[in-house]
Amino acid sequence: MPSGRKPAAPDTNARDRLIEATAKLMRDEGYAAATSRRVAAEAGVKQALVYYYFPTMDDLFVEVLRSGADASLERMRAALTADDPLQTLWDMNSDSRLTGLNTEFMALANHRKIIRTELRAYAERVRDIETAAVTVAMRARGLDTEKYPPVAISMLIAQTARSLCNEDAVGVTLGHAELRSLIAARLAEFS
Amino acid sequence: MPSGRKPAAPDTNARDRLIEATAKLMRDEGYAAATSRRVAAEAGVKQALVYYYFPTMDDLFVEVLRSGADASLERMRAALTADDPLQTLWDMNSDSRLTGLNTEFMALANHRKIIRTELRAYAERVRDIETAAVTVAMRARGLDTEKYPPVAISMLIAQTARSLCNEDAVGVTLGHAELRSLIAARLAEFS
DNA sequence: GTCTATAGTATGATAGAC
DNA sequence: GTCTATCATACTATAGAC
């Protein structure tokens, strides 16, 4: 295979570095900080090169969302067939790197049509996978999937994890211990 | 009383109009759209006047947060002594005007210290009030506040309502009906 | 309290050399 | 594929007239 190398090194091609640099800036300083100049500097290239790979900055943002989404979906598919899908669901939605980016994209999506469309498509694919995993887990334990629809349970777990993460990010921790142990007790019933 | 008028009219003084215009722009187009020029135009004044009332744009943002927070806390205090505090808690956190602004402030808070500090203080005051209301409601119905800490219950209700609202804003509705009716059934047990 | 005018800087995007 | 150079535009913030 001629081009079979996949270096995990920090630098691959310029395009990938630009995408990664944009994600980093969005996480650390918000989407408004991800300007063509700053993104280029972070990736170690000149500003004009951004427009060689991406027609507009919005196209760059969409690509950041897509590549992150693909990686996330891949991880989720693998993880949710594991021993403890519900705990895995909780853990994955507690990753502050992901929830931080997600907040930025939610804010961006509120006023940019292309990003809204892309984010919606991604969110629904994620929900489908998560719901499938919860369905399997609940049936295996003989739980009532009529009274407690798996899609509702998976939303409850994912959204609670993400909310706690978002609050942590701004320094709000009041009540977190209580909610965490309540969830932990509930999740333990499934294991 | 010399200055006792409180006109609900769209125009009061310039300062208030600037704060309201900023909130509107943040809701409709995101915080990045709330520039001194656009805010001034929306309020019907000239750009330089923004800096007469607010030393920097961040000071304006903080003031938007404060005035919104004060109004919200006032409404919440009044509402939570009502007949059905838990339903009220749900309804107040389902207001898309508030949750939209909240998303913007969360994103802003992720990279602006002053706003993070202000948002944290507000979030904790809100949580205190909500928790107090849930405590009263649970005790009145003889529910176990040891096993189900009121602060955790109030967080669960508020965050679920807000999450559904945030998703609605970007067009995601998958699973909402199921989660809503699950919550409705739970809330009904308290009434 | 509200304005005009402007300084100084950063932005998205393009043209064209190599 | 990557660069230099630049245009047109927008931004925050200040100075100073009225």
Coordinates of C-alpha atoms (C1' of nucleotides) in Angstrom, one line a residue:
Chain A
M1 CA 0.0 0.0 0.0
P2 CA 1.6 3.2 -1.2
S3 CA -0.1 5.7 1.1
G4 CA -1.0 3.6 4.1
R5 CA 0.8 5.6 6.8
K6 CA -1.3 7.1 9.5
P7 CA 1.0 9.1 11.8
A8 CA -0.6 10.0 15.1
A9 CA 2.0 12.8 15.2
P10 CA 0.8 16.4 15.9
D11 CA 1.5 17.3 12.3
T12 CA 0.0 15.6 9.3
N13 CA -1.1 17.7 6.3
A14 CA -2.0 21.3 6.5
R15 CA -5.7 20.7 6.0
D16 CA -6.0 18.5 9.0
R17 CA -3.9 20.8 11.1
L18 CA -6.2 23.7 10.2
I19 CA -9.2 21.7 11.4
E20 CA -7.5 20.7 14.6
A21 CA -6.3 24.2 15.3
T22 CA -9.8 25.5 14.8
A23 CA -11.3 23.0 17.2
K24 CA -8.6 23.9 19.8
L25 CA -9.3 27.7 19.5
M26 CA -13.1 27.2 19.7
R27 CA -12.6 25.1 22.9
D28 CA -10.2 27.4 24.5
E29 CA -11.5 30.8 23.5
G30 CA -14.8 30.4 21.8
Y31 CA -15.8 30.4 18.2
A32 CA -15.3 34.2 17.8
A33 CA -11.6 33.6 18.4
A34 CA -11.3 31.2 15.5
T35 CA -10.5 33.7 12.9
S36 CA -8.6 32.9 9.7
R37 CA -5.4 34.5 11.0
R38 CA -5.4 32.9 14.4
V39 CA -6.3 29.5 13.0
A40 CA -3.5 29.7 10.4
A41 CA -1.0 30.8 13.1
E42 CA -2.0 27.9 15.3
A43 CA -1.6 25.5 12.5
G44 CA 1.7 27.0 11.4
V45 CA 0.7 28.2 8.0
K46 CA -0.1 31.6 6.4
Q47 CA -3.6 33.0 6.5
A48 CA -4.3 32.8 2.8
L49 CA -3.9 29.0 2.9
V50 CA -7.1 28.8 4.9
Y51 CA -9.0 29.9 1.8
Y52 CA -7.3 27.5 -0.4
Y53 CA -8.7 24.6 1.6
F54 CA -12.0 26.2 2.7
P55 CA -14.0 28.7 0.6
T56 CA -15.3 30.5 3.6
M57 CA -14.8 30.3 7.4
D58 CA -18.2 28.7 7.8
D59 CA -17.0 25.8 5.6
L60 CA -14.1 25.4 8.0
F61 CA -16.5 25.3 10.9
V62 CA -18.7 22.7 9.2
E63 CA -15.6 20.6 8.6
V64 CA -14.6 20.8 12.2
L65 CA -18.1 19.6 13.2
R66 CA -18.0 16.8 10.7
S67 CA -14.6 15.4 11.5
G68 CA -15.4 15.6 15.2
A69 CA -18.8 14.0 14.7
D70 CA -17.4 11.1 12.7
A71 CA -14.8 10.4 15.3
S72 CA -17.4 10.6 18.1
L73 CA -19.8 8.3 16.3
E74 CA -17.1 5.8 15.7
R75 CA -16.1 5.8 19.4
M76 CA -19.7 5.6 20.5
R77 CA -20.5 2.6 18.2
A78 CA -17.6 0.7 19.6
A79 CA -18.2 1.7 23.2
L80 CA -21.9 1.0 23.3
T81 CA -21.5 -2.7 22.6
A82 CA -19.3 -3.0 25.6
D83 CA -20.1 -4.5 29.0
D84 CA -21.9 -1.5 30.5
P85 CA -23.5 0.6 27.8
L86 CA -25.3 3.0 30.2
Q87 CA -22.2 3.8 32.2
T88 CA -20.3 4.3 28.9
L89 CA -23.0 6.6 27.7
W90 CA -22.6 8.6 30.8
D91 CA -18.8 8.7 30.6
M92 CA -18.8 9.7 27.0
N93 CA -21.1 12.6 27.6
S94 CA -18.9 13.7 30.5
D95 CA -15.9 14.5 28.3
S96 CA -15.3 18.2 28.8
R97 CA -13.4 18.4 25.5
L98 CA -16.6 17.3 23.6
T99 CA -19.1 19.2 25.7
G100 CA -17.1 22.4 25.4
L101 CA -17.0 22.2 21.6
N102 CA -20.7 21.3 21.6
T103 CA -21.6 24.4 23.5
E104 CA -19.8 26.5 20.9
F105 CA -21.5 24.8 18.0
M106 CA -24.9 25.2 19.7
A107 CA -24.3 28.9 20.0
L108 CA -23.0 29.0 16.4
A109 CA -26.0 27.0 15.1
N110 CA -28.4 29.5 16.6
H111 CA -27.6 31.9 13.9
R112 CA -25.9 30.1 11.0
K113 CA -28.1 28.0 8.9
I114 CA -25.5 25.6 7.5
I115 CA -24.2 24.8 10.9
R116 CA -27.7 24.3 12.3
T117 CA -28.5 21.8 9.5
E118 CA -25.2 19.9 10.1
L119 CA -25.6 19.9 13.9
R120 CA -29.1 18.6 13.7
A121 CA -28.1 15.7 11.4
Y122 CA -25.3 14.8 13.7
A123 CA -27.4 15.0 16.9
E124 CA -30.0 12.7 15.5
R125 CA -27.5 10.1 14.4
V126 CA -26.0 10.2 17.9
R127 CA -29.4 9.8 19.5
D128 CA -30.2 6.8 17.3
I129 CA -27.0 5.0 18.3
E130 CA -27.4 5.8 22.0
T131 CA -31.1 4.7 21.9
A132 CA -30.2 1.4 20.3
A133 CA -27.6 0.7 23.1
V134 CA -30.0 1.6 25.8
T135 CA -32.7 -0.6 24.3
V136 CA -30.4 -3.6 24.3
A137 CA -29.3 -2.9 27.9
M138 CA -32.8 -2.5 29.2
R139 CA -34.2 -5.6 27.5
A140 CA -31.3 -7.7 28.7
R141 CA -32.3 -6.7 32.3
G142 CA -36.0 -7.2 31.7
L143 CA -36.9 -3.5 32.2
D144 CA -40.2 -2.1 31.0
T145 CA -39.4 -0.3 27.7
E146 CA -43.0 0.7 27.3
K147 CA -43.2 2.7 30.5
Y148 CA -39.6 4.0 30.1
P149 CA -38.9 4.6 26.4
P150 CA -35.2 3.9 25.8
V151 CA -34.9 7.2 23.8
A152 CA -36.1 9.1 26.8
I153 CA -33.7 7.3 29.1
S154 CA -30.8 7.8 26.8
M155 CA -31.6 11.6 26.5
L156 CA -31.9 11.9 30.3
I157 CA -28.5 10.3 30.8
A158 CA -26.7 12.1 28.1
Q159 CA -28.2 15.6 28.8
T160 CA -27.6 15.3 32.5
A161 CA -23.9 14.4 32.0
R162 CA -23.4 17.2 29.5
S163 CA -25.2 19.8 31.8
L164 CA -22.9 18.9 34.7
C165 CA -19.9 19.3 32.4
N166 CA -21.1 22.6 31.1
E167 CA -21.6 23.9 34.6
D168 CA -18.2 22.7 35.7
A169 CA -16.6 24.6 32.8
V170 CA -17.9 27.9 34.2
G171 CA -17.2 27.0 37.8
V172 CA -20.7 26.1 39.0
T173 CA -20.6 23.0 41.2
L174 CA -23.5 23.6 43.6
G175 CA -25.6 20.4 43.9
H176 CA -23.4 18.4 41.6
A177 CA -22.4 15.8 44.2
E178 CA -26.0 15.1 45.1
L179 CA -27.1 14.7 41.4
R180 CA -24.1 12.6 40.6
S181 CA -24.7 10.1 43.4
L182 CA -28.4 10.0 42.5
I183 CA -27.5 9.1 39.0
A184 CA -24.8 6.6 40.1
A185 CA -27.4 4.8 42.3
R186 CA -29.8 4.6 39.3
L187 CA -27.1 3.4 36.9
A188 CA -26.0 0.8 39.4
E189 CA -29.5 -0.8 39.2
F190 CA -28.8 -1.6 35.6
S191 CA -25.4 -3.3 36.1
Chain B
M1 CA -43.6 60.4 44.1
P2 CA -41.6 62.4 41.5
S3 CA -40.2 59.7 39.4
G4 CA -42.6 56.9 40.0
R5 CA -43.5 56.2 36.3
K6 CA -42.7 52.8 34.9
P7 CA -43.8 52.8 31.2
A8 CA -44.0 49.4 29.7
A9 CA -43.5 51.2 26.4
P10 CA -40.7 50.0 24.0
D11 CA -38.7 53.1 24.7
T12 CA -37.6 54.4 28.1
N13 CA -34.2 55.8 28.5
A14 CA -31.2 55.2 26.1
R15 CA -29.4 53.0 28.6
D16 CA -32.2 50.6 29.0
R17 CA -32.8 50.5 25.3
L18 CA -29.2 49.6 24.8
I19 CA -29.4 46.7 27.2
E20 CA -32.6 45.4 25.6
A21 CA -31.2 45.8 22.1
T22 CA -28.1 43.8 23.1
A23 CA -30.2 41.0 24.5
K24 CA -32.3 40.9 21.4
L25 CA -29.3 40.7 19.1
M26 CA -27.7 38.0 21.2
R27 CA -30.8 35.9 21.1
D28 CA -31.4 36.4 17.4
E29 CA -27.9 36.3 15.9
G30 CA -25.5 35.4 18.7
Y31 CA -23.1 37.3 20.9
A32 CA -20.8 38.0 18.0
A33 CA -23.5 40.0 16.4
A34 CA -23.9 42.3 19.4
T35 CA -21.3 44.9 18.3
S36 CA -21.4 48.5 19.4
R37 CA -22.6 49.7 16.0
R38 CA -25.4 47.2 15.6
V39 CA -26.5 47.5 19.3
A40 CA -26.7 51.3 18.9
A41 CA -28.6 51.1 15.6
E42 CA -31.1 48.7 17.2
A43 CA -31.6 51.1 20.1
G44 CA -31.9 54.1 17.8
V45 CA -28.8 55.9 19.0
K46 CA -25.3 56.6 17.7
Q47 CA -22.5 54.2 18.3
A48 CA -20.4 56.5 20.5
L49 CA -23.2 56.7 23.1
V50 CA -22.7 53.0 23.9
Y51 CA -19.3 54.0 25.4
Y52 CA -20.9 56.8 27.4
Y53 CA -23.0 54.3 29.3
F54 CA -20.6 51.3 29.2
P55 CA -16.8 51.6 29.4
T56 CA -16.3 48.4 27.3
M57 CA -18.5 46.0 25.4
D58 CA -17.9 43.4 28.2
D59 CA -19.4 45.8 30.7
L60 CA -22.5 46.0 28.5
F61 CA -22.7 42.2 28.4
V62 CA -22.4 42.0 32.1
E63 CA -25.2 44.5 32.5
V64 CA -27.5 42.5 30.1
L65 CA -26.8 39.4 32.3
R66 CA -27.5 41.3 35.5
S67 CA -30.8 42.9 34.4
G68 CA -32.0 39.6 33.0
A69 CA -30.9 37.7 36.1
D70 CA -32.7 40.2 38.4
A71 CA -35.9 39.9 36.4
S72 CA -35.7 36.2 36.3
L73 CA -35.0 35.8 40.0
E74 CA -37.9 38.0 40.8
R75 CA -40.3 36.0 38.6
M76 CA -39.0 32.8 40.1
R77 CA -39.4 33.9 43.7
A78 CA -43.0 34.8 43.0
A79 CA -43.8 31.7 40.9
L80 CA -42.3 29.1 43.2
T81 CA -44.6 30.0 46.1
A82 CA -47.5 29.2 43.8
D83 CA -49.7 26.1 43.8
D84 CA -47.5 23.9 41.7
P85 CA -43.9 24.8 42.2
L86 CA -42.4 21.8 40.2
Q87 CA -44.6 22.5 37.2
T88 CA -43.7 26.2 37.5
L89 CA -40.0 25.2 37.7
W90 CA -40.4 23.2 34.5
D91 CA -42.3 25.9 32.7
M92 CA -39.9 28.7 33.6
N93 CA -36.9 26.7 32.3
S94 CA -38.8 26.0 29.1
D95 CA -38.9 29.7 28.0
S96 CA -36.9 29.8 24.8
R97 CA -36.2 33.5 25.2
L98 CA -34.3 32.7 28.4
T99 CA -32.6 29.5 27.4
G100 CA -31.4 31.1 24.1
L101 CA -29.8 33.9 26.0
N102 CA -28.4 31.4 28.5
T103 CA -26.6 29.5 25.7
E104 CA -25.0 32.6 24.5
F105 CA -23.8 33.5 28.0
M106 CA -22.5 30.0 28.6
A107 CA -20.4 30.3 25.4
L108 CA -19.3 33.8 26.3
A109 CA -18.4 32.7 29.9
N110 CA -16.2 30.0 28.5
H111 CA -13.6 32.6 27.5
R112 CA -14.4 35.8 29.4
K113 CA -13.5 35.9 33.0
I114 CA -15.8 38.7 34.1
I115 CA -18.8 37.0 32.5
R116 CA -17.9 33.7 34.0
T117 CA -17.8 35.1 37.5
E118 CA -21.1 36.9 37.0
L119 CA -22.8 33.9 35.5
R120 CA -21.7 31.6 38.3
A121 CA -23.0 33.9 40.9
Y122 CA -26.4 34.1 39.2
A123 CA -26.6 30.3 38.6
E124 CA -26.0 29.6 42.2
R125 CA -28.7 32.1 43.4
V126 CA -31.2 30.5 41.0
R127 CA -30.3 27.0 42.2
D128 CA -30.8 28.1 45.8
I129 CA -34.3 29.4 45.1
E130 CA -35.3 26.5 43.0
T131 CA -34.1 24.0 45.6
A132 CA -36.0 25.8 48.4
A133 CA -39.2 25.5 46.4
V134 CA -38.6 21.8 45.6
T135 CA -37.9 21.1 49.3
V136 CA -41.2 22.6 50.4
A137 CA -43.1 20.8 47.6
M138 CA -41.5 17.4 48.5
R139 CA -42.0 17.7 52.2
A140 CA -45.6 18.8 51.8
R141 CA -46.2 15.5 49.9
G142 CA -44.2 13.4 52.4
L143 CA -41.5 12.4 49.9
D144 CA -38.1 11.1 51.0
T145 CA -35.8 14.1 50.8
E146 CA -32.8 12.0 52.0
K147 CA -33.0 9.5 49.2
Y148 CA -33.9 12.2 46.6
P149 CA -32.1 15.4 47.6
P150 CA -34.2 18.4 46.5
V151 CA -31.2 20.1 44.9
A152 CA -30.7 17.1 42.6
I153 CA -34.4 17.0 41.7
S154 CA -34.5 20.7 40.9
M155 CA -31.4 20.4 38.8
L156 CA -32.9 17.4 36.9
I157 CA -36.1 19.3 36.1
A158 CA -34.5 22.6 35.2
Q159 CA -31.7 21.0 33.1
T160 CA -34.0 18.7 31.2
A161 CA -36.4 21.5 30.3
R162 CA -33.5 23.7 29.2
S163 CA -31.9 20.9 27.1
L164 CA -35.2 20.3 25.3
C165 CA -35.5 24.0 24.6
N166 CA -32.0 24.2 23.3
E167 CA -32.5 21.3 21.0
D168 CA -35.8 22.7 19.7
A169 CA -33.9 25.9 18.8
V170 CA -31.7 24.1 16.4
G171 CA -34.5 21.9 15.1
V172 CA -33.7 18.7 16.9
T173 CA -36.9 17.0 18.2
L174 CA -36.2 13.3 18.0
G175 CA -37.3 11.7 21.3
H176 CA -38.7 14.9 22.7
A177 CA -42.3 13.6 22.9
E178 CA -41.2 10.5 24.8
L179 CA -39.1 12.4 27.3
R180 CA -41.8 15.1 27.8
S181 CA -44.4 12.6 28.6
L182 CA -42.1 10.7 30.9
I183 CA -41.5 14.0 32.8
A184 CA -45.2 14.9 32.7
A185 CA -46.0 11.6 34.4
R186 CA -43.4 12.1 37.1
L187 CA -44.5 15.7 37.8
A188 CA -48.1 14.5 38.0
E189 CA -47.2 12.3 40.9
F190 CA -46.3 15.5 42.9
S191 CA -49.6 17.3 42.2
Chain C
dG1 C1' -26.7 63.3 27.2
dT2 C1' -26.0 62.9 22.4
dC3 C1' -23.6 63.8 18.5
dT4 C1' -19.6 63.9 14.5
dA5 C1' -15.3 62.5 13.3
dT6 C1' -11.4 59.7 13.5
dA7 C1' -7.5 56.8 15.2
dG8 C1' -5.8 52.2 15.3
dT9 C1' -6.6 47.6 14.6
dA10 C1' -8.6 43.2 13.0
dT11 C1' -11.4 40.8 9.8
dG12 C1' -12.9 37.8 5.5
dA13 C1' -11.6 37.2 1.1
dT14 C1' -8.9 37.7 -3.5
dA15 C1' -5.0 38.3 -6.9
dG16 C1' -1.1 36.6 -8.4
dA17 C1' 4.1 35.1 -7.7
dC18 C1' 6.7 30.9 -7.0
Chain D
dG1 C1' 0.4 23.7 -2.3
dT2 C1' 2.1 27.7 -0.1
dC3 C1' 3.4 32.2 -0.1
dT4 C1' 3.3 37.9 -0.2
dA5 C1' 0.5 41.7 -0.7
dT6 C1' -3.6 44.0 -0.7
dC7 C1' -8.7 45.6 -0.8
dA8 C1' -12.8 46.7 1.3
dT9 C1' -15.0 46.4 5.4
dA10 C1' -15.9 46.1 10.3
dC11 C1' -14.6 46.6 14.9
dT12 C1' -13.4 48.9 19.8
dA13 C1' -12.6 53.0 21.7
dT14 C1' -11.5 58.1 22.2
dA15 C1' -11.6 63.3 21.4
dG16 C1' -14.1 67.0 21.3
dA17 C1' -18.3 70.0 19.6
dC18 C1' -22.9 71.1 21.0

